C-alpha atoms as a PDB file:
ATOM      1  CA  MET A   1     -40.966  35.675  -3.536  1.00  0.00           C
ATOM      2  CA  SER A   2     -42.267  34.901  -0.080  1.00  0.00           C
ATOM      3  CA  ASP A   3     -45.854  34.425  -1.320  1.00  0.00           C
ATOM      4  CA  ALA A   4     -44.748  31.486  -3.366  1.00  0.00           C
ATOM      5  CA  ASP A   5     -42.643  30.103  -0.500  1.00  0.00           C
ATOM      6  CA  ASP A   6     -45.608  30.258   1.804  1.00  0.00           C
ATOM      7  CA  LEU A   7     -47.881  28.533  -0.747  1.00  0.00           C
ATOM      8  CA  LEU A   8     -45.231  25.802  -1.412  1.00  0.00           C
ATOM      9  CA  ALA A   9     -44.709  25.223   2.373  1.00  0.00           C
ATOM     10  CA  ARG A  10     -48.461  25.012   3.043  1.00  0.00           C
ATOM     11  CA  ALA A  11     -48.892  22.610   0.174  1.00  0.00           C
ATOM     12  CA  GLY A  12     -46.023  20.380   1.426  1.00  0.00           C
ATOM     13  CA  PHE A  13     -43.833  20.811  -1.704  1.00  0.00           C
ATOM     14  CA  ASP A  14     -40.553  18.949  -1.611  1.00  0.00           C
ATOM     15  CA  ALA A  15     -38.503  19.428  -4.802  1.00  0.00           C
ATOM     16  CA  SER A  16     -36.478  16.182  -4.125  1.00  0.00           C
ATOM     17  CA  GLU A  17     -39.814  14.235  -4.359  1.00  0.00           C
ATOM     18  CA  SER A  18     -41.571  16.184  -7.129  1.00  0.00           C
ATOM     19  CA  VAL A  19     -41.423  16.044 -10.975  1.00  0.00           C
ATOM     20  CA  LEU A  20     -41.496  19.708 -10.864  1.00  0.00           C
ATOM     21  CA  THR A  21     -38.480  21.973 -10.274  1.00  0.00           C
ATOM     22  CA  ARG A  22     -38.896  24.521  -7.435  1.00  0.00           C
ATOM     23  CA  ARG A  23     -39.191  27.358 -10.066  1.00  0.00           C
ATOM     24  CA  GLN A  24     -41.949  25.366 -11.912  1.00  0.00           C
ATOM     25  CA  ALA A  25     -43.745  24.916  -8.568  1.00  0.00           C
ATOM     26  CA  GLU A  26     -43.456  28.567  -7.632  1.00  0.00           C
ATOM     27  CA  VAL A  27     -44.829  29.609 -11.076  1.00  0.00           C
ATOM     28  CA  LEU A  28     -47.676  27.148 -10.827  1.00  0.00           C
ATOM     29  CA  ALA A  29     -48.588  28.053  -7.385  1.00  0.00           C
ATOM     30  CA  LEU A  30     -48.805  31.742  -8.199  1.00  0.00           C
ATOM     31  CA  ARG A  31     -50.639  31.068 -11.530  1.00  0.00           C
ATOM     32  CA  GLU A  32     -53.242  29.058  -9.667  1.00  0.00           C
ATOM     33  CA  ARG A  33     -53.744  32.008  -7.380  1.00  0.00           C
ATOM     34  CA  GLY A  34     -54.527  34.209 -10.468  1.00  0.00           C
ATOM     35  CA  VAL A  35     -51.142  36.040 -10.569  1.00  0.00           C
ATOM     36  CA  ALA A  36     -50.395  37.336 -14.013  1.00  0.00           C
ATOM     37  CA  GLN A  37     -47.263  36.074 -15.807  1.00  0.00           C
ATOM     38  CA  ALA A  38     -45.948  39.546 -16.224  1.00  0.00           C
ATOM     39  CA  ASP A  39     -46.236  40.119 -12.424  1.00  0.00           C
ATOM     40  CA  ILE A  40     -44.501  36.819 -11.667  1.00  0.00           C
ATOM     41  CA  ALA A  41     -41.712  37.751 -14.119  1.00  0.00           C
ATOM     42  CA  GLU A  42     -41.213  41.113 -12.566  1.00  0.00           C
ATOM     43  CA  SER A  43     -40.968  39.737  -9.047  1.00  0.00           C
ATOM     44  CA  LEU A  44     -38.551  37.016 -10.162  1.00  0.00           C
ATOM     45  CA  GLY A  45     -36.508  39.354 -12.268  1.00  0.00           C
ATOM     46  CA  THR A  46     -37.014  37.531 -15.525  1.00  0.00           C
ATOM     47  CA  SER A  47     -39.139  37.901 -18.691  1.00  0.00           C
ATOM     48  CA  ARG A  48     -42.837  37.022 -19.142  1.00  0.00           C
ATOM     49  CA  ALA A  49     -41.699  34.768 -22.047  1.00  0.00           C
ATOM     50  CA  ASN A  50     -39.489  32.817 -19.576  1.00  0.00           C
ATOM     51  CA  ILE A  51     -42.258  32.516 -17.154  1.00  0.00           C
ATOM     52  CA  SER A  52     -44.615  31.321 -19.972  1.00  0.00           C
ATOM     53  CA  LYS A  53     -42.016  28.547 -20.842  1.00  0.00           C
ATOM     54  CA  VAL A  54     -41.499  27.510 -17.127  1.00  0.00           C
ATOM     55  CA  GLU A  55     -45.395  27.367 -16.718  1.00  0.00           C
ATOM     56  CA  ALA A  56     -45.741  25.290 -19.926  1.00  0.00           C
ATOM     57  CA  ALA A  57     -43.001  22.838 -18.837  1.00  0.00           C
ATOM     58  CA  ALA A  58     -44.647  22.571 -15.416  1.00  0.00           C
ATOM     59  CA  ARG A  59     -48.032  21.797 -16.899  1.00  0.00           C
ATOM     60  CA  GLU A  60     -46.518  19.228 -19.203  1.00  0.00           C
ATOM     61  CA  ASN A  61     -44.757  17.554 -16.313  1.00  0.00           C
ATOM     62  CA  VAL A  62     -47.947  17.520 -14.296  1.00  0.00           C
ATOM     63  CA  ALA A  63     -49.791  15.918 -17.301  1.00  0.00           C
ATOM     64  CA  LYS A  64     -47.032  13.272 -17.602  1.00  0.00           C
ATOM     65  CA  ALA A  65     -47.270  12.546 -13.825  1.00  0.00           C
ATOM     66  CA  ARG A  66     -51.038  12.121 -14.117  1.00  0.00           C
ATOM     67  CA  GLU A  67     -50.676   9.732 -17.084  1.00  0.00           C
ATOM     68  CA  THR A  68     -48.091   7.752 -15.140  1.00  0.00           C
ATOM     69  CA  VAL A  69     -50.540   7.455 -12.119  1.00  0.00           C
ATOM     70  CA  ALA A  70     -53.397   6.376 -14.530  1.00  0.00           C
ATOM     71  CA  PHE A  71     -51.076   3.801 -16.077  1.00  0.00           C
ATOM     72  CA  VAL A  72     -50.145   2.256 -12.647  1.00  0.00           C
ATOM     73  CA  ASP A  73     -53.807   2.274 -11.640  1.00  0.00           C
ATOM     74  CA  ALA A  74     -54.653   0.449 -14.776  1.00  0.00           C
ATOM     75  CA  LEU A  75     -51.954  -2.165 -14.153  1.00  0.00           C
ATOM     76  CA  ARG A  76     -53.375  -2.720 -10.641  1.00  0.00           C
ATOM     77  CA  ALA A  77     -57.060  -2.912 -11.771  1.00  0.00           C
ATOM     78  CA  PRO A  78     -58.415  -6.510 -11.598  1.00  0.00           C
ATOM     79  CA  VAL A  79     -60.781  -5.595 -14.397  1.00  0.00           C
ATOM     80  CA  GLN A  80     -59.401  -4.189 -17.621  1.00  0.00           C
ATOM     81  CA  VAL A  81     -61.567  -3.781 -20.722  1.00  0.00           C
ATOM     82  CA  GLU A  82     -60.215  -2.691 -24.087  1.00  0.00           C
ATOM     83  CA  VAL A  83     -63.026  -0.988 -26.021  1.00  0.00           C
ATOM     84  CA  GLU A  84     -61.922  -0.946 -29.584  1.00  0.00           C
ATOM     85  CA  ALA A  85     -62.444   1.920 -32.139  1.00  0.00           C
ATOM     86  CA  GLY A  86     -65.789   1.425 -34.005  1.00  0.00           C
ATOM     87  CA  THR A  87     -67.584   0.187 -30.791  1.00  0.00           C
ATOM     88  CA  ASP A  88     -70.930   1.649 -30.108  1.00  0.00           C
ATOM     89  CA  LEU A  89     -70.851   3.515 -26.753  1.00  0.00           C
ATOM     90  CA  TYR A  90     -74.075   1.773 -25.774  1.00  0.00           C
ATOM     91  CA  ASP A  91     -72.252  -1.575 -25.717  1.00  0.00           C
ATOM     92  CA  VAL A  92     -69.553  -0.413 -23.326  1.00  0.00           C
ATOM     93  CA  PRO A  93     -71.428  -0.873 -20.087  1.00  0.00           C
ATOM     94  CA  ASP A  94     -72.347  -4.447 -20.751  1.00  0.00           C
ATOM     95  CA  ALA A  95     -68.703  -5.283 -21.618  1.00  0.00           C
ATOM     96  CA  VAL A  96     -67.489  -3.673 -18.402  1.00  0.00           C
ATOM     97  CA  PHE A  97     -70.215  -5.205 -16.172  1.00  0.00           C
ATOM     98  CA  ASP A  98     -69.597  -8.697 -17.648  1.00  0.00           C
ATOM     99  CA  ALA A  99     -65.892  -8.440 -16.959  1.00  0.00           C
ATOM    100  CA  CYS A 100     -66.626  -7.082 -13.410  1.00  0.00           C
ATOM    101  CA  ASP A 101     -69.051  -9.953 -12.810  1.00  0.00           C
ATOM    102  CA  GLU A 102     -66.329 -12.479 -13.975  1.00  0.00           C
ATOM    103  CA  ALA A 103     -63.759 -10.917 -11.623  1.00  0.00           C
ATOM    104  CA  GLY A 104     -66.172 -10.707  -8.770  1.00  0.00           C
ATOM    105  CA  VAL A 105     -65.865  -6.776  -8.654  1.00  0.00           C
ATOM    106  CA  LYS A 106     -68.811  -4.676  -7.840  1.00  0.00           C
ATOM    107  CA  VAL A 107     -69.103  -1.379  -9.762  1.00  0.00           C
ATOM    108  CA  ALA A 108     -71.165   1.462  -8.437  1.00  0.00           C
ATOM    109  CA  TYR A 109     -72.303   2.773 -11.827  1.00  0.00           C
ATOM    110  CA  SER A 110     -75.479   2.428 -13.825  1.00  0.00           C
ATOM    111  CA  GLY A 111     -75.183   1.838 -17.550  1.00  0.00           C
ATOM    112  CA  VAL A 112     -75.967   5.439 -18.269  1.00  0.00           C
ATOM    113  CA  ASP A 113     -73.409   6.526 -15.627  1.00  0.00           C
ATOM    114  CA  MET A 114     -70.917   4.177 -17.182  1.00  0.00           C
ATOM    115  CA  MET A 115     -71.413   5.685 -20.696  1.00  0.00           C
ATOM    116  CA  THR A 116     -71.105   9.194 -19.412  1.00  0.00           C
ATOM    117  CA  ARG A 117     -67.987   8.321 -17.494  1.00  0.00           C
ATOM    118  CA  VAL A 118     -66.234   6.815 -20.504  1.00  0.00           C
ATOM    119  CA  SER A 119     -67.473   9.496 -22.887  1.00  0.00           C
ATOM    120  CA  GLU A 120     -66.298  12.324 -20.625  1.00  0.00           C
ATOM    121  CA  ALA A 121     -62.909  10.864 -19.744  1.00  0.00           C
ATOM    122  CA  ALA A 122     -62.128   9.718 -23.266  1.00  0.00           C
ATOM    123  CA  GLY A 123     -62.550  13.184 -24.690  1.00  0.00           C
ATOM    124  CA  ASP A 124     -62.276  13.112 -28.464  1.00  0.00           C
ATOM    125  CA  ALA A 125     -61.839   9.377 -28.571  1.00  0.00           C
ATOM    126  CA  VAL A 126     -65.594   9.156 -28.302  1.00  0.00           C
ATOM    127  CA  VAL A 127     -67.842  11.165 -30.518  1.00  0.00           C
ATOM    128  CA  GLY A 128     -71.631  10.825 -30.068  1.00  0.00           C
ATOM    129  CA  ARG A 129     -72.224   7.106 -29.693  1.00  0.00           C
ATOM    130  CA  GLU A 130     -68.973   6.029 -31.606  1.00  0.00           C
ATOM    131  CA  VAL A 131     -65.652   5.115 -29.901  1.00  0.00           C
ATOM    132  CA  ARG A 132     -63.258   6.382 -32.550  1.00  0.00           C
ATOM    133  CA  THR A 133     -59.941   5.517 -30.782  1.00  0.00           C
ATOM    134  CA  THR A 134     -59.407   2.527 -28.615  1.00  0.00           C
ATOM    135  CA  VAL A 135     -60.224   3.213 -24.977  1.00  0.00           C
ATOM    136  CA  LEU A 136     -59.052   1.251 -21.943  1.00  0.00           C
ATOM    137  CA  VAL A 137     -61.522   0.976 -19.013  1.00  0.00           C
ATOM    138  CA  GLY A 138     -60.059  -0.273 -15.721  1.00  0.00           C
ATOM    139  CA  VAL A 139     -62.145  -1.058 -12.651  1.00  0.00           C
ATOM    140  CA  SER A 140     -60.418  -1.213  -9.227  1.00  0.00           C
ATOM    141  CA  SER A 141     -61.257  -3.755  -6.633  1.00  0.00           C
ATOM    142  CA  GLU A 142     -63.204  -0.959  -4.899  1.00  0.00           C
ATOM    143  CA  GLY A 143     -65.259  -0.382  -8.003  1.00  0.00           C
ATOM    144  CA  ASP A 144     -63.522   2.822  -9.178  1.00  0.00           C
ATOM    145  CA  VAL A 145     -63.613   3.259 -12.941  1.00  0.00           C
ATOM    146  CA  ARG A 146     -60.608   4.671 -14.725  1.00  0.00           C
ATOM    147  CA  VAL A 147     -60.727   5.489 -18.409  1.00  0.00           C
ATOM    148  CA  ARG A 148     -57.667   6.028 -20.597  1.00  0.00           C
ATOM    149  CA  VAL A 149     -57.239   6.510 -24.317  1.00  0.00           C
ATOM    150  CA  ALA A 150     -54.983   3.771 -25.633  1.00  0.00           C
ATOM    151  CA  PRO A 151     -51.597   4.995 -26.724  1.00  0.00           C
ATOM    152  CA  ASP A 152     -51.063   4.973 -30.457  1.00  0.00           C
END
């Protein structure tokens, strides 16, 4: 499938350096371009069900890779604030700003922006003003804010 080969080459895909297999990368590249699973299956001589499984595995691998990067970013962050379940979202900015002040890190967010960032990044862990699942807020030395839901 030369379309996939061209896409992978332009994106700089190297199977020896990736968490994706070549087939997973091919399927993702084509799916991201709007190619239907059935069309991919036909061109690769396999079933749509197989392409569906390959795509699901690829997306799971990508999610795991993103989580790994977020974990490493959190480890490197000079500011790490654990926001416990039951915390009012309105209390989060002060906790983060206080920790940043203590570490000498400048963060480029207002209180409202911080609440929005935490709420959006935490997904179901924040409902309304309530933090329902412990959330980890890390701030890099450049002031970038990373939000992760604490593992169970």
